[in-house]
Amino acid sequence: MLRLYSLLMLLLWGMLCLPSCVREDSPSGEEGICPGDRLPDCTFVLSDNTRVSTSDLRGKVSVLVFFHTSCPDCQQELPVVQKLYDYYRDDASVRVYCISREENSAEVAAYWQENGLTIPYSPQSGREIYSLFSERGIPRVYIADKQLVVYSVYSDNPIASFEQLQADVEASLK
């Protein structure tokens, strides 16, 4: 009986310790970079080997999206971001980039192809870039103005709509 009890307790402990891909024990992610903060200095490499650094974003409104393709909330948010990307695709003053969290290039490329996504993305096998912005929670969407000041931040509670993202980009363009 004691052995069965120990086994059940171990199983329960294991279930409680499993982090969800989105919340990780935090209802809407843990804040790091907030509206009014400057974008942190960083450089990431896109899937086409283009290097993008924070300084490259100066003078442009930037939308940075952190995601993982197996996250259900990210799966809902990415088509919204695709719509935003399509809307601003030819506008040189707006840049939209997706940055994976702990996901390799092959996984992201397969998901992009499967879902018809064309947003520029940076596969990140770790959390180095992500940890400059936040401690927990995906998706995380950051919209920054031309001076690299964060205008808005969205997480999974609730998922940002196209209308919200577009309104924030338009406000940041002024």
CSV table of N, CA and C in Angstrom, one decimal:
chain,number,residue,atom,x,y,z
A,1,MET,N,0.8,-1.2,0.0
A,1,MET,CA,0.0,0.0,0.0
A,1,MET,C,0.9,1.3,0.0
A,2,LEU,N,1.9,1.3,0.8
A,2,LEU,CA,2.8,2.4,0.9
A,2,LEU,C,3.5,2.6,-0.5
A,3,ARG,N,3.8,1.5,-1.1
A,3,ARG,CA,4.5,1.6,-2.4
A,3,ARG,C,3.6,2.2,-3.5
A,4,LEU,N,2.3,1.8,-3.4
A,4,LEU,CA,1.3,2.4,-4.4
A,4,LEU,C,1.1,3.9,-4.1
A,5,TYR,N,1.0,4.2,-2.8
A,5,TYR,CA,0.9,5.6,-2.4
A,5,TYR,C,2.1,6.4,-2.9
A,6,SER,N,3.3,5.9,-2.8
A,6,SER,CA,4.5,6.6,-3.2
A,6,SER,C,4.5,6.8,-4.7
A,7,LEU,N,4.0,5.8,-5.4
A,7,LEU,CA,4.0,5.9,-6.9
A,7,LEU,C,2.9,6.9,-7.3
A,8,LEU,N,1.8,6.9,-6.7
A,8,LEU,CA,0.8,7.9,-7.0
A,8,LEU,C,1.3,9.3,-6.7
A,9,MET,N,1.9,9.5,-5.6
A,9,MET,CA,2.5,10.8,-5.2
A,9,MET,C,3.5,11.3,-6.2
A,10,LEU,N,4.4,10.4,-6.7
A,10,LEU,CA,5.4,10.7,-7.7
A,10,LEU,C,4.7,11.1,-9.0
A,11,LEU,N,3.7,10.4,-9.4
A,11,LEU,CA,3.0,10.7,-10.6
A,11,LEU,C,2.3,12.0,-10.5
A,12,LEU,N,1.6,12.3,-9.4
A,12,LEU,CA,1.0,13.6,-9.2
A,12,LEU,C,2.0,14.7,-9.2
A,13,TRP,N,3.2,14.5,-8.6
A,13,TRP,CA,4.2,15.5,-8.6
A,13,TRP,C,4.7,15.8,-10.0
A,14,GLY,N,4.9,14.8,-10.8
A,14,GLY,CA,5.3,14.9,-12.1
A,14,GLY,C,4.3,15.7,-13.0
A,15,MET,N,3.0,15.5,-12.8
A,15,MET,CA,2.0,16.2,-13.5
A,15,MET,C,2.0,17.7,-13.1
A,16,LEU,N,2.2,18.0,-11.9
A,16,LEU,CA,2.2,19.3,-11.4
A,16,LEU,C,3.4,20.1,-11.9
A,17,CYS,N,4.5,19.4,-12.1
A,17,CYS,CA,5.7,20.1,-12.5
A,17,CYS,C,5.9,20.3,-14.0
A,18,LEU,N,5.0,19.7,-14.8
A,18,LEU,CA,5.0,19.9,-16.3
A,18,LEU,C,4.6,21.3,-16.6
A,19,PRO,N,5.5,22.0,-17.3
A,19,PRO,CA,5.1,23.4,-17.7
A,19,PRO,C,4.3,23.3,-18.9
A,20,SER,N,3.3,24.2,-19.0
A,20,SER,CA,2.6,24.3,-20.3
A,20,SER,C,3.4,25.2,-21.2
A,21,CYS,N,3.1,25.1,-22.5
A,21,CYS,CA,3.9,25.8,-23.4
A,21,CYS,C,3.6,27.3,-23.4
A,22,VAL,N,2.5,27.6,-22.9
A,22,VAL,CA,2.1,29.0,-22.9
A,22,VAL,C,2.2,29.7,-21.5
A,23,ARG,N,1.6,29.2,-20.5
A,23,ARG,CA,1.5,29.9,-19.3
A,23,ARG,C,2.6,29.6,-18.3
A,24,GLU,N,3.1,28.4,-18.3
A,24,GLU,CA,4.2,28.1,-17.4
A,24,GLU,C,4.0,28.6,-16.0
A,25,ASP,N,2.8,28.3,-15.4
A,25,ASP,CA,2.5,28.7,-14.1
A,25,ASP,C,2.3,30.2,-13.9
A,26,SER,N,2.1,30.9,-15.0
A,26,SER,CA,1.9,32.4,-14.9
A,26,SER,C,0.7,32.7,-15.8
A,27,PRO,N,-0.4,33.3,-15.4
A,27,PRO,CA,-1.6,33.5,-16.1
A,27,PRO,C,-1.4,34.1,-17.5
A,28,SER,N,-0.5,35.1,-17.6
A,28,SER,CA,-0.3,35.7,-18.9
A,28,SER,C,1.1,36.0,-19.2
A,29,GLY,N,2.0,35.2,-18.7
A,29,GLY,CA,3.4,35.5,-18.9
A,29,GLY,C,3.9,36.5,-17.9
A,30,GLU,N,5.2,36.5,-17.7
A,30,GLU,CA,5.8,37.4,-16.7
A,30,GLU,C,6.4,38.5,-17.4
A,31,GLU,N,6.1,39.7,-17.0
A,31,GLU,CA,6.6,40.9,-17.7
A,31,GLU,C,8.1,41.0,-17.6
A,32,GLY,N,8.7,41.5,-18.6
A,32,GLY,CA,10.1,41.9,-18.7
A,32,GLY,C,10.1,43.2,-19.3
A,33,ILE,N,10.1,43.3,-20.6
A,33,ILE,CA,10.0,44.5,-21.4
A,33,ILE,C,8.5,44.9,-21.4
A,34,CYS,N,8.2,46.1,-21.0
A,34,CYS,CA,6.8,46.7,-20.9
A,34,CYS,C,6.7,47.9,-21.8
A,35,PRO,N,5.4,48.3,-22.1
A,35,PRO,CA,5.2,49.5,-22.9
A,35,PRO,C,6.0,50.7,-22.2
A,36,GLY,N,6.7,51.5,-23.0
A,36,GLY,CA,7.5,52.6,-22.5
A,36,GLY,C,9.0,52.2,-22.4
A,37,ASP,N,9.3,50.9,-22.3
A,37,ASP,CA,10.7,50.5,-22.3
A,37,ASP,C,11.3,50.5,-23.7
A,38,ARG,N,12.6,50.6,-23.8
A,38,ARG,CA,13.2,50.5,-25.1
A,38,ARG,C,13.4,49.0,-25.4
A,39,LEU,N,13.5,48.7,-26.7
A,39,LEU,CA,13.8,47.3,-27.1
A,39,LEU,C,15.2,47.0,-26.7
A,40,PRO,N,15.4,45.8,-26.2
A,40,PRO,CA,16.8,45.5,-25.7
A,40,PRO,C,17.7,45.3,-27.0
A,41,ASP,N,19.0,45.6,-26.8
A,41,ASP,CA,20.0,45.4,-27.8
A,41,ASP,C,20.1,43.9,-28.1
A,42,CYS,N,19.9,43.5,-29.3
A,42,CYS,CA,20.1,42.1,-29.7
A,42,CYS,C,20.2,42.0,-31.2
A,43,THR,N,20.7,40.9,-31.6
A,43,THR,CA,20.8,40.5,-33.0
A,43,THR,C,20.3,39.1,-33.2
A,44,PHE,N,19.5,38.9,-34.3
A,44,PHE,CA,19.0,37.6,-34.6
A,44,PHE,C,19.1,37.4,-36.1
A,45,VAL,N,19.2,36.1,-36.4
A,45,VAL,CA,19.4,35.7,-37.8
A,45,VAL,C,18.1,35.1,-38.3
A,46,LEU,N,17.7,35.6,-39.5
A,46,LEU,CA,16.4,35.1,-40.1
A,46,LEU,C,16.7,33.8,-40.8
A,47,SER,N,15.7,33.1,-41.2
A,47,SER,CA,15.8,31.8,-41.9
A,47,SER,C,16.5,32.0,-43.2
A,48,ASP,N,16.5,33.2,-43.8
A,48,ASP,CA,17.3,33.4,-45.1
A,48,ASP,C,18.7,33.9,-44.9
A,49,ASN,N,19.2,33.8,-43.6
A,49,ASN,CA,20.5,34.2,-43.2
A,49,ASN,C,20.7,35.8,-43.1
A,50,THR,N,19.6,36.5,-43.2
A,50,THR,CA,19.7,38.0,-43.0
A,50,THR,C,19.9,38.2,-41.5
A,51,ARG,N,20.8,39.1,-41.1
A,51,ARG,CA,21.0,39.5,-39.7
A,51,ARG,C,20.2,40.7,-39.4
A,52,VAL,N,19.5,40.7,-38.3
A,52,VAL,CA,18.7,41.9,-37.9
A,52,VAL,C,19.1,42.2,-36.5
A,53,SER,N,19.5,43.5,-36.3
A,53,SER,CA,19.8,43.9,-35.0
A,53,SER,C,18.8,45.0,-34.6
A,54,THR,N,18.8,45.3,-33.3
A,54,THR,CA,17.9,46.3,-32.8
A,54,THR,C,18.1,47.6,-33.5
A,55,SER,N,19.4,48.0,-33.8
A,55,SER,CA,19.7,49.2,-34.4
A,55,SER,C,19.1,49.3,-35.9
A,56,ASP,N,19.0,48.1,-36.5
A,56,ASP,CA,18.4,48.1,-37.8
A,56,ASP,C,16.9,48.5,-37.8
A,57,LEU,N,16.3,48.4,-36.7
A,57,LEU,CA,14.8,48.7,-36.5
A,57,LEU,C,14.6,50.2,-36.3
A,58,ARG,N,15.6,50.9,-35.9
A,58,ARG,CA,15.5,52.4,-35.7
A,58,ARG,C,14.9,53.0,-37.0
A,59,GLY,N,13.9,53.9,-36.8
A,59,GLY,CA,13.2,54.6,-37.9
A,59,GLY,C,12.1,53.8,-38.5
A,60,LYS,N,11.8,52.6,-38.0
A,60,LYS,CA,10.8,51.7,-38.5
A,60,LYS,C,9.9,51.3,-37.3
A,61,VAL,N,8.6,51.0,-37.5
A,61,VAL,CA,7.8,50.4,-36.5
A,61,VAL,C,8.1,48.9,-36.6
A,62,SER,N,8.3,48.3,-35.5
A,62,SER,CA,8.7,46.9,-35.5
A,62,SER,C,7.7,46.1,-34.7
A,63,VAL,N,7.3,44.9,-35.2
A,63,VAL,CA,6.5,43.9,-34.6
A,63,VAL,C,7.3,42.7,-34.4
A,64,LEU,N,7.6,42.4,-33.1
A,64,LEU,CA,8.4,41.2,-32.8
A,64,LEU,C,7.5,40.2,-32.1
A,65,VAL,N,7.5,38.9,-32.6
A,65,VAL,CA,6.5,37.9,-32.1
A,65,VAL,C,7.4,36.7,-31.6
A,66,PHE,N,7.3,36.4,-30.4
A,66,PHE,CA,7.9,35.2,-29.8
A,66,PHE,C,6.9,34.1,-29.8
A,67,PHE,N,7.3,32.9,-30.2
A,67,PHE,CA,6.3,31.8,-30.4
A,67,PHE,C,7.0,30.4,-30.3
A,68,HIS,N,6.2,29.4,-30.3
A,68,HIS,CA,6.6,28.0,-30.4
A,68,HIS,C,5.5,27.3,-31.2
A,69,THR,N,5.8,26.6,-32.2
A,69,THR,CA,4.8,26.0,-33.1
A,69,THR,C,3.9,25.0,-32.5
A,70,SER,N,4.3,24.4,-31.4
A,70,SER,CA,3.4,23.4,-30.7
A,70,SER,C,2.4,24.1,-29.7
A,71,CYS,N,2.6,25.4,-29.5
A,71,CYS,CA,1.8,26.1,-28.5
A,71,CYS,C,0.4,26.4,-29.2
A,72,PRO,N,-0.7,26.0,-28.6
A,72,PRO,CA,-2.0,26.2,-29.2
A,72,PRO,C,-2.3,27.7,-29.3
A,73,ASP,N,-1.9,28.5,-28.4
A,73,ASP,CA,-2.2,30.0,-28.5
A,73,ASP,C,-1.4,30.6,-29.6
A,74,CYS,N,-0.2,30.1,-29.7
A,74,CYS,CA,0.7,30.6,-30.8
A,74,CYS,C,0.1,30.2,-32.2
A,75,GLN,N,-0.5,29.0,-32.2
A,75,GLN,CA,-1.1,28.5,-33.5
A,75,GLN,C,-2.3,29.4,-33.9
A,76,GLN,N,-2.9,30.0,-32.9
A,76,GLN,CA,-4.0,31.0,-33.1
A,76,GLN,C,-3.5,32.3,-33.5
A,77,GLU,N,-2.4,32.8,-32.9
A,77,GLU,CA,-1.9,34.1,-33.1
A,77,GLU,C,-1.1,34.2,-34.4
A,78,LEU,N,-0.4,33.2,-34.8
A,78,LEU,CA,0.4,33.3,-36.0
A,78,LEU,C,-0.4,33.7,-37.3
A,79,PRO,N,-1.6,33.1,-37.5
A,79,PRO,CA,-2.4,33.6,-38.7
A,79,PRO,C,-2.7,35.1,-38.6
A,80,VAL,N,-3.0,35.6,-37.4
A,80,VAL,CA,-3.3,37.0,-37.2
A,80,VAL,C,-2.0,37.8,-37.6
A,81,VAL,N,-0.9,37.4,-37.2
A,81,VAL,CA,0.4,38.1,-37.5
A,81,VAL,C,0.6,38.0,-39.0
A,82,GLN,N,0.3,36.8,-39.6
A,82,GLN,CA,0.5,36.7,-41.1
A,82,GLN,C,-0.4,37.7,-41.8
A,83,LYS,N,-1.6,37.9,-41.3
A,83,LYS,CA,-2.5,38.9,-41.9
A,83,LYS,C,-1.9,40.3,-41.8
A,84,LEU,N,-1.3,40.6,-40.6
A,84,LEU,CA,-0.7,41.9,-40.4
A,84,LEU,C,0.6,42.1,-41.3
A,85,TYR,N,1.4,41.0,-41.4
A,85,TYR,CA,2.5,41.0,-42.3
A,85,TYR,C,2.1,41.3,-43.7
A,86,ASP,N,1.1,40.6,-44.2
A,86,ASP,CA,0.6,40.8,-45.5
A,86,ASP,C,0.1,42.2,-45.8
A,87,TYR,N,-0.5,42.8,-44.8
A,87,TYR,CA,-1.1,44.2,-44.9
A,87,TYR,C,0.1,45.2,-45.0
A,88,TYR,N,1.2,45.0,-44.3
A,88,TYR,CA,2.3,45.9,-44.3
A,88,TYR,C,3.5,45.5,-45.1
A,89,ARG,N,3.3,44.4,-45.8
A,89,ARG,CA,4.5,43.8,-46.6
A,89,ARG,C,5.2,44.8,-47.4
A,90,ASP,N,4.6,45.7,-48.1
A,90,ASP,CA,5.2,46.6,-49.0
A,90,ASP,C,5.5,47.9,-48.4
A,91,ASP,N,5.3,48.1,-47.1
A,91,ASP,CA,5.6,49.3,-46.4
A,91,ASP,C,6.9,49.2,-45.7
A,92,ALA,N,7.9,50.0,-46.2
A,92,ALA,CA,9.3,49.9,-45.7
A,92,ALA,C,9.4,50.4,-44.3
A,93,SER,N,8.4,51.1,-43.8
A,93,SER,CA,8.5,51.7,-42.5
A,93,SER,C,8.0,50.8,-41.4
A,94,VAL,N,7.5,49.5,-41.8
A,94,VAL,CA,7.0,48.6,-40.8
A,94,VAL,C,7.8,47.2,-41.0
A,95,ARG,N,8.3,46.6,-40.0
A,95,ARG,CA,8.9,45.3,-40.0
A,95,ARG,C,8.3,44.4,-39.1
A,96,VAL,N,8.0,43.2,-39.6
A,96,VAL,CA,7.4,42.1,-38.7
A,96,VAL,C,8.3,40.9,-38.8
A,97,TYR,N,8.7,40.5,-37.6
A,97,TYR,CA,9.6,39.3,-37.4
A,97,TYR,C,9.0,38.4,-36.4
A,98,CYS,N,9.1,37.1,-36.6
A,98,CYS,CA,8.8,36.1,-35.6
A,98,CYS,C,10.1,35.4,-35.1
A,99,ILE,N,10.1,35.2,-33.8
A,99,ILE,CA,11.3,34.6,-33.2
A,99,ILE,C,10.9,33.4,-32.4
A,100,SER,N,11.4,32.3,-32.8
A,100,SER,CA,11.0,31.1,-32.0
A,100,SER,C,11.6,31.0,-30.7
A,101,ARG,N,11.0,30.3,-29.8
A,101,ARG,CA,11.6,30.0,-28.5
A,101,ARG,C,11.8,28.5,-28.3
A,102,GLU,N,13.1,28.1,-28.2
A,102,GLU,CA,13.5,26.7,-28.1
A,102,GLU,C,12.9,25.8,-29.2
A,103,GLU,N,13.2,26.2,-30.4
A,103,GLU,CA,12.7,25.4,-31.5
A,103,GLU,C,13.7,25.5,-32.7
A,104,ASN,N,14.1,24.4,-33.2
A,104,ASN,CA,15.1,24.4,-34.3
A,104,ASN,C,14.5,24.8,-35.6
A,105,SER,N,15.4,25.1,-36.5
A,105,SER,CA,15.1,25.6,-37.9
A,105,SER,C,14.2,24.6,-38.6
A,106,ALA,N,14.5,23.4,-38.6
A,106,ALA,CA,13.7,22.4,-39.3
A,106,ALA,C,12.2,22.3,-38.9
A,107,GLU,N,12.0,22.4,-37.6
A,107,GLU,CA,10.7,22.4,-37.0
A,107,GLU,C,9.9,23.6,-37.4
A,108,VAL,N,10.5,24.8,-37.3
A,108,VAL,CA,9.8,26.0,-37.7
A,108,VAL,C,9.5,26.0,-39.2
A,109,ALA,N,10.5,25.6,-40.0
A,109,ALA,CA,10.4,25.6,-41.5
A,109,ALA,C,9.2,24.7,-41.9
A,110,ALA,N,9.1,23.6,-41.3
A,110,ALA,CA,8.1,22.6,-41.6
A,110,ALA,C,6.7,23.2,-41.2
A,111,TYR,N,6.6,23.8,-40.1
A,111,TYR,CA,5.3,24.5,-39.7
A,111,TYR,C,5.0,25.6,-40.6
A,112,TRP,N,5.9,26.4,-41.0
A,112,TRP,CA,5.7,27.6,-41.9
A,112,TRP,C,5.1,27.0,-43.2
A,113,GLN,N,5.8,26.0,-43.8
A,113,GLN,CA,5.4,25.4,-45.0
A,113,GLN,C,4.0,24.8,-44.9
A,114,GLU,N,3.7,24.0,-43.9
A,114,GLU,CA,2.5,23.4,-43.7
A,114,GLU,C,1.3,24.4,-43.6
A,115,ASN,N,1.6,25.5,-43.0
A,115,ASN,CA,0.5,26.5,-42.7
A,115,ASN,C,0.5,27.7,-43.7
A,116,GLY,N,1.4,27.7,-44.7
A,116,GLY,CA,1.4,28.7,-45.7
A,116,GLY,C,1.8,30.1,-45.1
A,117,LEU,N,2.7,30.1,-44.1
A,117,LEU,CA,3.2,31.3,-43.5
A,117,LEU,C,4.4,31.9,-44.3
A,118,THR,N,4.4,33.2,-44.4
A,118,THR,CA,5.5,33.8,-45.2
A,118,THR,C,6.2,34.9,-44.3
A,119,ILE,N,5.9,35.0,-43.1
A,119,ILE,CA,6.5,36.0,-42.2
A,119,ILE,C,7.9,35.7,-42.0
A,120,PRO,N,8.8,36.6,-42.1
A,120,PRO,CA,10.2,36.3,-41.8
A,120,PRO,C,10.4,35.8,-40.4
A,121,TYR,N,11.2,34.8,-40.2
A,121,TYR,CA,11.3,34.2,-38.8
A,121,TYR,C,12.8,33.9,-38.5
A,122,SER,N,13.0,33.9,-37.2
A,122,SER,CA,14.3,33.5,-36.7
A,122,SER,C,14.2,32.3,-35.8
A,123,PRO,N,14.7,31.1,-36.2
A,123,PRO,CA,14.6,30.0,-35.4
A,123,PRO,C,15.7,30.1,-34.3
A,124,GLN,N,15.2,29.9,-33.0
A,124,GLN,CA,16.1,30.0,-31.9
A,124,GLN,C,16.0,28.7,-31.1
A,125,SER,N,17.1,27.9,-31.0
A,125,SER,CA,17.0,26.7,-30.2
A,125,SER,C,17.0,26.9,-28.7
A,126,GLY,N,17.4,28.1,-28.3
A,126,GLY,CA,17.4,28.4,-26.9
A,126,GLY,C,16.5,29.5,-26.5
A,127,ARG,N,16.8,30.2,-25.4
A,127,ARG,CA,15.9,31.3,-24.9
A,127,ARG,C,16.8,32.6,-24.8
A,128,GLU,N,17.9,32.6,-25.5
A,128,GLU,CA,18.8,33.8,-25.3
A,128,GLU,C,18.1,35.1,-25.7
A,129,ILE,N,17.5,35.1,-26.9
A,129,ILE,CA,16.8,36.4,-27.3
A,129,ILE,C,15.6,36.6,-26.5
A,130,TYR,N,14.8,35.5,-26.4
A,130,TYR,CA,13.5,35.6,-25.6
A,130,TYR,C,13.7,36.1,-24.2
A,131,SER,N,14.8,35.7,-23.5
A,131,SER,CA,15.0,36.1,-22.1
A,131,SER,C,15.3,37.6,-22.0
A,132,LEU,N,15.7,38.2,-23.1
A,132,LEU,CA,15.9,39.7,-23.0
A,132,LEU,C,14.6,40.4,-22.9
A,133,PHE,N,13.5,39.7,-23.3
A,133,PHE,CA,12.2,40.4,-23.4
A,133,PHE,C,11.3,39.9,-22.2
A,134,SER,N,11.3,38.6,-21.9
A,134,SER,CA,10.4,38.1,-20.9
A,134,SER,C,11.0,36.9,-20.2
A,135,GLU,N,10.3,36.5,-19.1
A,135,GLU,CA,10.7,35.3,-18.4
A,135,GLU,C,9.8,34.1,-18.8
A,136,ARG,N,8.6,34.4,-19.0
A,136,ARG,CA,7.6,33.3,-19.2
A,136,ARG,C,6.5,33.7,-20.2
A,137,GLY,N,5.9,32.7,-20.8
A,137,GLY,CA,4.7,33.0,-21.6
A,137,GLY,C,4.9,33.2,-23.1
A,138,ILE,N,4.2,32.5,-23.9
A,138,ILE,CA,4.2,32.7,-25.3
A,138,ILE,C,2.7,32.5,-25.7
A,139,PRO,N,2.2,33.1,-26.8
A,139,PRO,CA,3.0,34.0,-27.6
A,139,PRO,C,3.2,35.3,-26.9
A,140,ARG,N,4.2,36.1,-27.3
A,140,ARG,CA,4.4,37.4,-26.8
A,140,ARG,C,4.6,38.3,-28.1
A,141,VAL,N,3.9,39.4,-28.2
A,141,VAL,CA,3.9,40.3,-29.3
A,141,VAL,C,4.3,41.6,-28.8
A,142,TYR,N,5.4,42.2,-29.4
A,142,TYR,CA,5.9,43.5,-29.0
A,142,TYR,C,5.8,44.4,-30.2
A,143,ILE,N,5.2,45.6,-30.0
A,143,ILE,CA,5.2,46.6,-31.1
A,143,ILE,C,6.0,47.8,-30.6
A,144,ALA,N,7.0,48.2,-31.3
A,144,ALA,CA,7.8,49.3,-30.9
A,144,ALA,C,7.8,50.4,-32.0
A,145,ASP,N,7.9,51.6,-31.6
A,145,ASP,CA,7.8,52.7,-32.5
A,145,ASP,C,9.2,53.0,-33.1
A,146,LYS,N,9.3,54.0,-33.9
A,146,LYS,CA,10.5,54.3,-34.7
A,146,LYS,C,11.7,54.6,-33.9
A,147,GLN,N,11.5,55.0,-32.6
A,147,GLN,CA,12.6,55.3,-31.7
A,147,GLN,C,12.9,54.1,-30.8
A,148,LEU,N,12.4,52.9,-31.2
A,148,LEU,CA,12.7,51.7,-30.5
A,148,LEU,C,12.0,51.6,-29.1
A,149,VAL,N,11.0,52.4,-28.9
A,149,VAL,CA,10.3,52.4,-27.6
A,149,VAL,C,9.0,51.5,-27.8
A,150,VAL,N,8.9,50.6,-26.9
A,150,VAL,CA,7.8,49.6,-26.9
A,150,VAL,C,6.4,50.3,-26.7
A,151,TYR,N,5.6,50.2,-27.7
A,151,TYR,CA,4.2,50.9,-27.6
A,151,TYR,C,3.2,49.9,-27.0
A,152,SER,N,3.3,48.6,-27.3
A,152,SER,CA,2.3,47.7,-26.7
A,152,SER,C,3.0,46.3,-26.7
A,153,VAL,N,2.4,45.5,-25.7
A,153,VAL,CA,2.8,44.1,-25.5
A,153,VAL,C,1.6,43.3,-25.4
A,154,TYR,N,1.5,42.2,-26.1
A,154,TYR,CA,0.4,41.2,-26.0
A,154,TYR,C,0.9,39.9,-25.7
A,155,SER,N,0.1,39.1,-24.9
A,155,SER,CA,0.5,37.8,-24.6
A,155,SER,C,-0.7,36.9,-24.9
A,156,ASP,N,-0.9,35.8,-24.1
A,156,ASP,CA,-2.0,34.9,-24.5
A,156,ASP,C,-3.3,35.2,-23.8
A,157,ASN,N,-3.4,36.3,-23.0
A,157,ASN,CA,-4.6,36.6,-22.2
A,157,ASN,C,-5.0,38.0,-22.4
A,158,PRO,N,-5.7,38.3,-23.5
A,158,PRO,CA,-6.2,37.5,-24.6
A,158,PRO,C,-5.2,37.6,-25.8
A,159,ILE,N,-5.4,36.7,-26.7
A,159,ILE,CA,-4.7,36.8,-28.0
A,159,ILE,C,-5.0,38.1,-28.7
A,160,ALA,N,-4.0,38.7,-29.2
A,160,ALA,CA,-4.2,40.0,-29.9
A,160,ALA,C,-4.9,39.8,-31.3
A,161,SER,N,-5.8,40.7,-31.5
A,161,SER,CA,-6.6,40.6,-32.8
A,161,SER,C,-5.8,41.4,-33.9
A,162,PHE,N,-6.1,41.2,-35.1
A,162,PHE,CA,-5.6,41.9,-36.2
A,162,PHE,C,-5.9,43.4,-36.0
A,163,GLU,N,-7.1,43.7,-35.6
A,163,GLU,CA,-7.5,45.1,-35.5
A,163,GLU,C,-6.7,45.8,-34.4
A,164,GLN,N,-6.4,45.1,-33.3
A,164,GLN,CA,-5.6,45.7,-32.2
A,164,GLN,C,-4.1,45.9,-32.7
A,165,LEU,N,-3.6,44.9,-33.3
A,165,LEU,CA,-2.2,45.1,-33.8
A,165,LEU,C,-2.1,46.2,-34.9
A,166,GLN,N,-3.0,46.2,-35.8
A,166,GLN,CA,-3.0,47.3,-36.8
A,166,GLN,C,-3.1,48.6,-36.2
A,167,ALA,N,-4.1,48.8,-35.2
A,167,ALA,CA,-4.2,50.1,-34.6
A,167,ALA,C,-2.9,50.5,-33.9
A,168,ASP,N,-2.3,49.6,-33.2
A,168,ASP,CA,-1.0,49.9,-32.5
A,168,ASP,C,0.1,50.3,-33.5
A,169,VAL,N,0.2,49.6,-34.6
A,169,VAL,CA,1.2,49.9,-35.7
A,169,VAL,C,0.9,51.3,-36.2
A,170,GLU,N,-0.4,51.6,-36.5
A,170,GLU,CA,-0.7,52.9,-37.1
A,170,GLU,C,-0.4,54.0,-36.1
A,171,ALA,N,-0.7,53.8,-34.8
A,171,ALA,CA,-0.4,54.8,-33.8
A,171,ALA,C,1.1,55.0,-33.7
A,172,SER,N,1.9,53.9,-33.8
A,172,SER,CA,3.3,54.0,-33.7
A,172,SER,C,4.0,54.7,-34.9
A,173,LEU,N,3.3,54.7,-36.0
A,173,LEU,CA,3.8,55.3,-37.3
A,173,LEU,C,3.7,56.8,-37.2
A,174,LYS,N,2.9,57.3,-36.3
A,174,LYS,CA,2.7,58.8,-36.3
A,174,LYS,C,3.9,59.5,-35.6
